[in-house]
Amino acid sequence: MSVNEQISGFLKAGLEQGLPRERLKEVLREAGWPQDQVRRAMGGFADVAFPIPVPRPAPYLSAREAFVYLVLFGTLYTSAVSLGSLIFAFIHQAFPDPSLDPAAALEAAREEIRWSISFLVATFPVFAFVFWTNDRAVRKDPGRRLSRVRQSLTYLSLFLGAATLIGVVTSIVYNLLGGELTVRFVLKVLTVGTITGLLFGYFLRDVRKEEVAE
């Protein structure tokens, strides 16, 4: 019998006897079970008034939803990178690199702007449409939040966001200690930090919603 089956079996027996959910979780924690395992195991049973414990749907994998979430997250990443590149191009125009030929630098910035806008026009409307339709479906059927693809990509996004923010802070400290903190560099850091921070905050809030629901 696996660990999850042990906890679930104990909780099921306790709920069948009408014991309070909080008391059951407290007893398991006192016995040494990790709080995260206890929370997830209790989340497997719906908190509804019924003579016997009612199980909740388990996380699942659907080919259709895998496609939807891959498109959703793929277009989100592409849109975020394109937006950052577009802002970078404007920064390059406003604060050109003195080591480069002005005409060549201007042409490179214009080329970067064209490509960034092209990617945004192609990907952001797709992201907005998929996000809107998927969010509406999740609101109607909260069980869709249990998609394994959604959970995996959400945690991957949190990891990438945290790694990027750590890299941004490290770059600031490194350049500050070296006396190379230019306006051009600061604006780029603010751009990356703002975009990444907004995405990180959104996904973190999404994960917390799932934890509260459990």
JSON list of N, CA, C and O in Angstrom, two decimals, residues 29-77:
[
{"chain": "A", "resi": 29, "resn": "ARG", "atom": "N", "xyz": [-0.84, 15.02, 11.38]},
{"chain": "A", "resi": 29, "resn": "ARG", "atom": "CA", "xyz": [0.36, 15.84, 11.56]},
{"chain": "A", "resi": 29, "resn": "ARG", "atom": "C", "xyz": [1.07, 15.47, 12.86]},
{"chain": "A", "resi": 29, "resn": "ARG", "atom": "O", "xyz": [2.30, 15.45, 12.92]},
{"chain": "A", "resi": 30, "resn": "GLU", "atom": "N", "xyz": [0.29, 15.18, 13.92]},
{"chain": "A", "resi": 30, "resn": "GLU", "atom": "CA", "xyz": [0.89, 14.77, 15.18]},
{"chain": "A", "resi": 30, "resn": "GLU", "atom": "C", "xyz": [1.61, 13.43, 15.03]},
{"chain": "A", "resi": 30, "resn": "GLU", "atom": "O", "xyz": [2.60, 13.17, 15.73]},
{"chain": "A", "resi": 31, "resn": "ALA", "atom": "N", "xyz": [1.13, 12.59, 14.11]},
{"chain": "A", "resi": 31, "resn": "ALA", "atom": "CA", "xyz": [1.76, 11.29, 13.88]},
{"chain": "A", "resi": 31, "resn": "ALA", "atom": "C", "xyz": [3.02, 11.41, 13.03]},
{"chain": "A", "resi": 31, "resn": "ALA", "atom": "O", "xyz": [3.72, 10.41, 12.84]},
{"chain": "A", "resi": 32, "resn": "GLY", "atom": "N", "xyz": [3.28, 12.62, 12.51]},
{"chain": "A", "resi": 32, "resn": "GLY", "atom": "CA", "xyz": [4.51, 12.82, 11.75]},
{"chain": "A", "resi": 32, "resn": "GLY", "atom": "C", "xyz": [4.34, 12.91, 10.25]},
{"chain": "A", "resi": 32, "resn": "GLY", "atom": "O", "xyz": [5.33, 13.03, 9.52]},
{"chain": "A", "resi": 33, "resn": "TRP", "atom": "N", "xyz": [3.09, 12.87, 9.76]},
{"chain": "A", "resi": 33, "resn": "TRP", "atom": "CA", "xyz": [2.88, 12.97, 8.31]},
{"chain": "A", "resi": 33, "resn": "TRP", "atom": "C", "xyz": [3.13, 14.41, 7.87]},
{"chain": "A", "resi": 33, "resn": "TRP", "atom": "O", "xyz": [2.71, 15.35, 8.53]},
{"chain": "A", "resi": 34, "resn": "PRO", "atom": "N", "xyz": [3.82, 14.61, 6.73]},
{"chain": "A", "resi": 34, "resn": "PRO", "atom": "CA", "xyz": [4.05, 15.97, 6.21]},
{"chain": "A", "resi": 34, "resn": "PRO", "atom": "C", "xyz": [2.73, 16.69, 5.94]},
{"chain": "A", "resi": 34, "resn": "PRO", "atom": "O", "xyz": [1.77, 16.08, 5.44]},
{"chain": "A", "resi": 35, "resn": "GLN", "atom": "N", "xyz": [2.70, 17.98, 6.26]},
{"chain": "A", "resi": 35, "resn": "GLN", "atom": "CA", "xyz": [1.47, 18.76, 6.10]},
{"chain": "A", "resi": 35, "resn": "GLN", "atom": "C", "xyz": [0.99, 18.77, 4.66]},
{"chain": "A", "resi": 35, "resn": "GLN", "atom": "O", "xyz": [-0.21, 18.73, 4.39]},
{"chain": "A", "resi": 36, "resn": "ASP", "atom": "N", "xyz": [1.93, 18.82, 3.71]},
{"chain": "A", "resi": 36, "resn": "ASP", "atom": "CA", "xyz": [1.55, 18.87, 2.31]},
{"chain": "A", "resi": 36, "resn": "ASP", "atom": "C", "xyz": [0.83, 17.59, 1.89]},
{"chain": "A", "resi": 36, "resn": "ASP", "atom": "O", "xyz": [-0.18, 17.63, 1.18]},
{"chain": "A", "resi": 37, "resn": "GLN", "atom": "N", "xyz": [1.32, 16.43, 2.34]},
{"chain": "A", "resi": 37, "resn": "GLN", "atom": "CA", "xyz": [0.68, 15.16, 2.00]},
{"chain": "A", "resi": 37, "resn": "GLN", "atom": "C", "xyz": [-0.71, 15.07, 2.65]},
{"chain": "A", "resi": 37, "resn": "GLN", "atom": "O", "xyz": [-1.66, 14.58, 2.02]},
{"chain": "A", "resi": 38, "resn": "VAL", "atom": "N", "xyz": [-0.80, 15.55, 3.87]},
{"chain": "A", "resi": 38, "resn": "VAL", "atom": "CA", "xyz": [-2.09, 15.51, 4.57]},
{"chain": "A", "resi": 38, "resn": "VAL", "atom": "C", "xyz": [-3.10, 16.41, 3.86]},
{"chain": "A", "resi": 38, "resn": "VAL", "atom": "O", "xyz": [-4.25, 16.03, 3.64]},
{"chain": "A", "resi": 39, "resn": "ARG", "atom": "N", "xyz": [-2.65, 17.60, 3.48]},
{"chain": "A", "resi": 39, "resn": "ARG", "atom": "CA", "xyz": [-3.56, 18.54, 2.80]},
{"chain": "A", "resi": 39, "resn": "ARG", "atom": "C", "xyz": [-4.06, 17.98, 1.49]},
{"chain": "A", "resi": 39, "resn": "ARG", "atom": "O", "xyz": [-5.25, 18.07, 1.17]},
{"chain": "A", "resi": 40, "resn": "ARG", "atom": "N", "xyz": [-3.14, 17.39, 0.71]},
{"chain": "A", "resi": 40, "resn": "ARG", "atom": "CA", "xyz": [-3.54, 16.84, -0.59]},
{"chain": "A", "resi": 40, "resn": "ARG", "atom": "C", "xyz": [-4.46, 15.64, -0.42]},
{"chain": "A", "resi": 40, "resn": "ARG", "atom": "O", "xyz": [-5.40, 15.46, -1.20]},
{"chain": "A", "resi": 41, "resn": "ALA", "atom": "N", "xyz": [-4.19, 14.81, 0.57]},
{"chain": "A", "resi": 41, "resn": "ALA", "atom": "CA", "xyz": [-5.04, 13.63, 0.79]},
{"chain": "A", "resi": 41, "resn": "ALA", "atom": "C", "xyz": [-6.44, 14.06, 1.21]},
{"chain": "A", "resi": 41, "resn": "ALA", "atom": "O", "xyz": [-7.44, 13.53, 0.72]},
{"chain": "A", "resi": 42, "resn": "MET", "atom": "N", "xyz": [-6.53, 15.06, 2.10]},
{"chain": "A", "resi": 42, "resn": "MET", "atom": "CA", "xyz": [-7.84, 15.55, 2.52]},
{"chain": "A", "resi": 42, "resn": "MET", "atom": "C", "xyz": [-8.54, 16.24, 1.36]},
{"chain": "A", "resi": 42, "resn": "MET", "atom": "O", "xyz": [-9.78, 16.18, 1.24]},
{"chain": "A", "resi": 43, "resn": "GLY", "atom": "N", "xyz": [-7.77, 16.87, 0.48]},
{"chain": "A", "resi": 43, "resn": "GLY", "atom": "CA", "xyz": [-8.36, 17.51, -0.68]},
{"chain": "A", "resi": 43, "resn": "GLY", "atom": "C", "xyz": [-9.00, 16.53, -1.64]},
{"chain": "A", "resi": 43, "resn": "GLY", "atom": "O", "xyz": [-9.74, 16.91, -2.54]},
{"chain": "A", "resi": 44, "resn": "GLY", "atom": "N", "xyz": [-8.69, 15.23, -1.48]},
{"chain": "A", "resi": 44, "resn": "GLY", "atom": "CA", "xyz": [-9.30, 14.22, -2.33]},
{"chain": "A", "resi": 44, "resn": "GLY", "atom": "C", "xyz": [-10.74, 13.92, -1.97]},
{"chain": "A", "resi": 44, "resn": "GLY", "atom": "O", "xyz": [-11.42, 13.18, -2.70]},
{"chain": "A", "resi": 45, "resn": "PHE", "atom": "N", "xyz": [-11.20, 14.48, -0.84]},
{"chain": "A", "resi": 45, "resn": "PHE", "atom": "CA", "xyz": [-12.59, 14.28, -0.42]},
{"chain": "A", "resi": 45, "resn": "PHE", "atom": "C", "xyz": [-13.31, 15.62, -0.37]},
{"chain": "A", "resi": 45, "resn": "PHE", "atom": "O", "xyz": [-12.82, 16.57, 0.24]},
{"chain": "A", "resi": 46, "resn": "ALA", "atom": "N", "xyz": [-14.46, 15.68, -1.02]},
{"chain": "A", "resi": 46, "resn": "ALA", "atom": "CA", "xyz": [-15.23, 16.93, -1.05]},
{"chain": "A", "resi": 46, "resn": "ALA", "atom": "C", "xyz": [-15.84, 17.22, 0.31]},
{"chain": "A", "resi": 46, "resn": "ALA", "atom": "O", "xyz": [-16.28, 16.30, 1.03]},
{"chain": "A", "resi": 47, "resn": "ASP", "atom": "N", "xyz": [-15.86, 18.51, 0.66]},
{"chain": "A", "resi": 47, "resn": "ASP", "atom": "CA", "xyz": [-16.44, 18.93, 1.94]},
{"chain": "A", "resi": 47, "resn": "ASP", "atom": "C", "xyz": [-17.93, 19.20, 1.74]},
{"chain": "A", "resi": 47, "resn": "ASP", "atom": "O", "xyz": [-18.38, 20.34, 1.69]},
{"chain": "A", "resi": 48, "resn": "VAL", "atom": "N", "xyz": [-18.69, 18.12, 1.61]},
{"chain": "A", "resi": 48, "resn": "VAL", "atom": "CA", "xyz": [-20.14, 18.22, 1.40]},
{"chain": "A", "resi": 48, "resn": "VAL", "atom": "C", "xyz": [-20.87, 17.36, 2.44]},
{"chain": "A", "resi": 48, "resn": "VAL", "atom": "O", "xyz": [-20.30, 16.39, 2.97]},
{"chain": "A", "resi": 49, "resn": "ALA", "atom": "N", "xyz": [-22.09, 17.74, 2.71]},
{"chain": "A", "resi": 49, "resn": "ALA", "atom": "CA", "xyz": [-22.89, 16.99, 3.68]},
{"chain": "A", "resi": 49, "resn": "ALA", "atom": "C", "xyz": [-23.47, 15.75, 3.00]},
{"chain": "A", "resi": 49, "resn": "ALA", "atom": "O", "xyz": [-24.38, 15.84, 2.17]},
{"chain": "A", "resi": 50, "resn": "PHE", "atom": "N", "xyz": [-22.93, 14.58, 3.36]},
{"chain": "A", "resi": 50, "resn": "PHE", "atom": "CA", "xyz": [-23.39, 13.31, 2.79]},
{"chain": "A", "resi": 50, "resn": "PHE", "atom": "C", "xyz": [-22.99, 12.20, 3.76]},
{"chain": "A", "resi": 50, "resn": "PHE", "atom": "O", "xyz": [-21.96, 12.30, 4.44]},
{"chain": "A", "resi": 51, "resn": "PRO", "atom": "N", "xyz": [-23.79, 11.14, 3.86]},
{"chain": "A", "resi": 51, "resn": "PRO", "atom": "CA", "xyz": [-23.51, 10.08, 4.84]},
{"chain": "A", "resi": 51, "resn": "PRO", "atom": "C", "xyz": [-22.15, 9.42, 4.67]},
{"chain": "A", "resi": 51, "resn": "PRO", "atom": "O", "xyz": [-21.56, 8.94, 5.65]},
{"chain": "A", "resi": 52, "resn": "ILE", "atom": "N", "xyz": [-21.62, 9.34, 3.45]},
{"chain": "A", "resi": 52, "resn": "ILE", "atom": "CA", "xyz": [-20.33, 8.71, 3.22]},
{"chain": "A", "resi": 52, "resn": "ILE", "atom": "C", "xyz": [-19.40, 9.72, 2.53]},
{"chain": "A", "resi": 52, "resn": "ILE", "atom": "O", "xyz": [-19.87, 10.67, 1.90]},
{"chain": "A", "resi": 53, "resn": "PRO", "atom": "N", "xyz": [-18.07, 9.57, 2.68]},
{"chain": "A", "resi": 53, "resn": "PRO", "atom": "CA", "xyz": [-17.12, 10.50, 2.05]},
{"chain": "A", "resi": 53, "resn": "PRO", "atom": "C", "xyz": [-17.28, 10.53, 0.53]},
{"chain": "A", "resi": 53, "resn": "PRO", "atom": "O", "xyz": [-17.41, 9.49, -0.11]},
{"chain": "A", "resi": 54, "resn": "VAL", "atom": "N", "xyz": [-17.30, 11.72, -0.01]},
{"chain": "A", "resi": 54, "resn": "VAL", "atom": "CA", "xyz": [-17.47, 11.91, -1.45]},
{"chain": "A", "resi": 54, "resn": "VAL", "atom": "C", "xyz": [-16.11, 12.26, -2.07]},
{"chain": "A", "resi": 54, "resn": "VAL", "atom": "O", "xyz": [-15.53, 13.29, -1.72]},
{"chain": "A", "resi": 55, "resn": "PRO", "atom": "N", "xyz": [-15.56, 11.41, -2.94]},
{"chain": "A", "resi": 55, "resn": "PRO", "atom": "CA", "xyz": [-14.24, 11.70, -3.52]},
{"chain": "A", "resi": 55, "resn": "PRO", "atom": "C", "xyz": [-14.31, 12.82, -4.55]},
{"chain": "A", "resi": 55, "resn": "PRO", "atom": "O", "xyz": [-15.32, 13.00, -5.24]},
{"chain": "A", "resi": 56, "resn": "ARG", "atom": "N", "xyz": [-13.22, 13.57, -4.64]},
{"chain": "A", "resi": 56, "resn": "ARG", "atom": "CA", "xyz": [-13.10, 14.60, -5.66]},
{"chain": "A", "resi": 56, "resn": "ARG", "atom": "C", "xyz": [-12.39, 13.99, -6.87]},
{"chain": "A", "resi": 56, "resn": "ARG", "atom": "O", "xyz": [-11.66, 13.01, -6.74]},
{"chain": "A", "resi": 57, "resn": "PRO", "atom": "N", "xyz": [-12.58, 14.57, -8.05]},
{"chain": "A", "resi": 57, "resn": "PRO", "atom": "CA", "xyz": [-11.87, 14.05, -9.24]},
{"chain": "A", "resi": 57, "resn": "PRO", "atom": "C", "xyz": [-10.37, 14.22, -9.08]},
{"chain": "A", "resi": 57, "resn": "PRO", "atom": "O", "xyz": [-9.89, 15.24, -8.57]},
{"chain": "A", "resi": 58, "resn": "ALA", "atom": "N", "xyz": [-9.63, 13.22, -9.52]},
{"chain": "A", "resi": 58, "resn": "ALA", "atom": "CA", "xyz": [-8.17, 13.24, -9.42]},
{"chain": "A", "resi": 58, "resn": "ALA", "atom": "C", "xyz": [-7.58, 13.97, -10.62]},
{"chain": "A", "resi": 58, "resn": "ALA", "atom": "O", "xyz": [-8.23, 14.11, -11.66]},
{"chain": "A", "resi": 59, "resn": "PRO", "atom": "N", "xyz": [-6.33, 14.46, -10.49]},
{"chain": "A", "resi": 59, "resn": "PRO", "atom": "CA", "xyz": [-5.67, 15.07, -11.64]},
{"chain": "A", "resi": 59, "resn": "PRO", "atom": "C", "xyz": [-5.64, 14.13, -12.83]},
{"chain": "A", "resi": 59, "resn": "PRO", "atom": "O", "xyz": [-5.48, 12.92, -12.67]},
{"chain": "A", "resi": 60, "resn": "TYR", "atom": "N", "xyz": [-5.82, 14.67, -14.02]},
{"chain": "A", "resi": 60, "resn": "TYR", "atom": "CA", "xyz": [-5.93, 13.84, -15.20]},
{"chain": "A", "resi": 60, "resn": "TYR", "atom": "C", "xyz": [-5.11, 14.42, -16.35]},
{"chain": "A", "resi": 60, "resn": "TYR", "atom": "O", "xyz": [-4.64, 15.56, -16.29]},
{"chain": "A", "resi": 61, "resn": "LEU", "atom": "N", "xyz": [-4.94, 13.63, -17.38]},
{"chain": "A", "resi": 61, "resn": "LEU", "atom": "CA", "xyz": [-4.20, 14.06, -18.56]},
{"chain": "A", "resi": 61, "resn": "LEU", "atom": "C", "xyz": [-5.08, 13.88, -19.77]},
{"chain": "A", "resi": 61, "resn": "LEU", "atom": "O", "xyz": [-5.53, 12.78, -20.07]},
{"chain": "A", "resi": 62, "resn": "SER", "atom": "N", "xyz": [-5.36, 14.97, -20.48]},
{"chain": "A", "resi": 62, "resn": "SER", "atom": "CA", "xyz": [-6.21, 14.95, -21.66]},
{"chain": "A", "resi": 62, "resn": "SER", "atom": "C", "xyz": [-5.42, 15.49, -22.85]},
{"chain": "A", "resi": 62, "resn": "SER", "atom": "O", "xyz": [-4.76, 16.53, -22.74]},
{"chain": "A", "resi": 63, "resn": "ALA", "atom": "N", "xyz": [-5.47, 14.77, -23.97]},
{"chain": "A", "resi": 63, "resn": "ALA", "atom": "CA", "xyz": [-4.73, 15.21, -25.16]},
{"chain": "A", "resi": 63, "resn": "ALA", "atom": "C", "xyz": [-5.24, 16.57, -25.64]},
{"chain": "A", "resi": 63, "resn": "ALA", "atom": "O", "xyz": [-4.44, 17.44, -26.03]},
{"chain": "A", "resi": 64, "resn": "ARG", "atom": "N", "xyz": [-6.55, 16.78, -25.58]},
{"chain": "A", "resi": 64, "resn": "ARG", "atom": "CA", "xyz": [-7.12, 18.06, -26.02]},
{"chain": "A", "resi": 64, "resn": "ARG", "atom": "C", "xyz": [-6.64, 19.20, -25.13]},
{"chain": "A", "resi": 64, "resn": "ARG", "atom": "O", "xyz": [-6.22, 20.25, -25.63]},
{"chain": "A", "resi": 65, "resn": "GLU", "atom": "N", "xyz": [-6.68, 19.00, -23.82]},
{"chain": "A", "resi": 65, "resn": "GLU", "atom": "CA", "xyz": [-6.26, 20.06, -22.92]},
{"chain": "A", "resi": 65, "resn": "GLU", "atom": "C", "xyz": [-4.75, 20.26, -22.97]},
{"chain": "A", "resi": 65, "resn": "GLU", "atom": "O", "xyz": [-4.25, 21.36, -22.75]},
{"chain": "A", "resi": 66, "resn": "ALA", "atom": "N", "xyz": [-4.00, 19.19, -23.26]},
{"chain": "A", "resi": 66, "resn": "ALA", "atom": "CA", "xyz": [-2.56, 19.33, -23.44]},
{"chain": "A", "resi": 66, "resn": "ALA", "atom": "C", "xyz": [-2.28, 20.28, -24.60]},
{"chain": "A", "resi": 66, "resn": "ALA", "atom": "O", "xyz": [-1.42, 21.17, -24.50]},
{"chain": "A", "resi": 67, "resn": "PHE", "atom": "N", "xyz": [-3.02, 20.12, -25.69]},
{"chain": "A", "resi": 67, "resn": "PHE", "atom": "CA", "xyz": [-2.86, 21.00, -26.84]},
{"chain": "A", "resi": 67, "resn": "PHE", "atom": "C", "xyz": [-3.22, 22.44, -26.47]},
{"chain": "A", "resi": 67, "resn": "PHE", "atom": "O", "xyz": [-2.49, 23.38, -26.80]},
{"chain": "A", "resi": 68, "resn": "VAL", "atom": "N", "xyz": [-4.35, 22.61, -25.77]},
{"chain": "A", "resi": 68, "resn": "VAL", "atom": "CA", "xyz": [-4.81, 23.95, -25.40]},
{"chain": "A", "resi": 68, "resn": "VAL", "atom": "C", "xyz": [-3.79, 24.66, -24.53]},
{"chain": "A", "resi": 68, "resn": "VAL", "atom": "O", "xyz": [-3.41, 25.82, -24.77]},
{"chain": "A", "resi": 69, "resn": "TYR", "atom": "N", "xyz": [-3.29, 23.97, -23.50]},
{"chain": "A", "resi": 69, "resn": "TYR", "atom": "CA", "xyz": [-2.36, 24.61, -22.58]},
{"chain": "A", "resi": 69, "resn": "TYR", "atom": "C", "xyz": [-0.98, 24.84, -23.20]},
{"chain": "A", "resi": 69, "resn": "TYR", "atom": "O", "xyz": [-0.30, 25.81, -22.87]},
{"chain": "A", "resi": 70, "resn": "LEU", "atom": "N", "xyz": [-0.57, 23.95, -24.10]},
{"chain": "A", "resi": 70, "resn": "LEU", "atom": "CA", "xyz": [0.69, 24.18, -24.79]},
{"chain": "A", "resi": 70, "resn": "LEU", "atom": "C", "xyz": [0.60, 25.42, -25.69]},
{"chain": "A", "resi": 70, "resn": "LEU", "atom": "O", "xyz": [1.54, 26.22, -25.74]},
{"chain": "A", "resi": 71, "resn": "VAL", "atom": "N", "xyz": [-0.53, 25.58, -26.36]},
{"chain": "A", "resi": 71, "resn": "VAL", "atom": "CA", "xyz": [-0.74, 26.78, -27.17]},
{"chain": "A", "resi": 71, "resn": "VAL", "atom": "C", "xyz": [-0.81, 28.01, -26.27]},
{"chain": "A", "resi": 71, "resn": "VAL", "atom": "O", "xyz": [-0.20, 29.06, -26.56]},
{"chain": "A", "resi": 72, "resn": "LEU", "atom": "N", "xyz": [-1.54, 27.90, -25.16]},
{"chain": "A", "resi": 72, "resn": "LEU", "atom": "CA", "xyz": [-1.72, 29.02, -24.24]},
{"chain": "A", "resi": 72, "resn": "LEU", "atom": "C", "xyz": [-0.38, 29.49, -23.68]},
{"chain": "A", "resi": 72, "resn": "LEU", "atom": "O", "xyz": [-0.04, 30.68, -23.76]},
{"chain": "A", "resi": 73, "resn": "PHE", "atom": "N", "xyz": [0.41, 28.57, -23.13]},
{"chain": "A", "resi": 73, "resn": "PHE", "atom": "CA", "xyz": [1.67, 28.96, -22.53]},
{"chain": "A", "resi": 73, "resn": "PHE", "atom": "C", "xyz": [2.71, 29.33, -23.59]},
{"chain": "A", "resi": 73, "resn": "PHE", "atom": "O", "xyz": [3.53, 30.21, -23.37]},
{"chain": "A", "resi": 74, "resn": "GLY", "atom": "N", "xyz": [2.67, 28.64, -24.73]},
{"chain": "A", "resi": 74, "resn": "GLY", "atom": "CA", "xyz": [3.62, 28.96, -25.80]},
{"chain": "A", "resi": 74, "resn": "GLY", "atom": "C", "xyz": [3.43, 30.37, -26.32]},
{"chain": "A", "resi": 74, "resn": "GLY", "atom": "O", "xyz": [4.39, 31.12, -26.50]},
{"chain": "A", "resi": 75, "resn": "THR", "atom": "N", "xyz": [2.18, 30.76, -26.57]},
{"chain": "A", "resi": 75, "resn": "THR", "atom": "CA", "xyz": [1.91, 32.11, -27.05]},
{"chain": "A", "resi": 75, "resn": "THR", "atom": "C", "xyz": [2.16, 33.15, -25.96]},
{"chain": "A", "resi": 75, "resn": "THR", "atom": "O", "xyz": [2.55, 34.29, -26.26]},
{"chain": "A", "resi": 76, "resn": "LEU", "atom": "N", "xyz": [1.96, 32.76, -24.70]},
{"chain": "A", "resi": 76, "resn": "LEU", "atom": "CA", "xyz": [2.24, 33.68, -23.60]},
{"chain": "A", "resi": 76, "resn": "LEU", "atom": "C", "xyz": [3.74, 33.98, -23.54]},
{"chain": "A", "resi": 76, "resn": "LEU", "atom": "O", "xyz": [4.14, 35.15, -23.45]},
{"chain": "A", "resi": 77, "resn": "TYR", "atom": "N", "xyz": [4.56, 32.93, -23.57]},
{"chain": "A", "resi": 77, "resn": "TYR", "atom": "CA", "xyz": [6.01, 33.14, -23.52]},
{"chain": "A", "resi": 77, "resn": "TYR", "atom": "C", "xyz": [6.48, 33.97, -24.72]},
{"chain": "A", "resi": 77, "resn": "TYR", "atom": "O", "xyz": [7.30, 34.89, -24.57]}
]
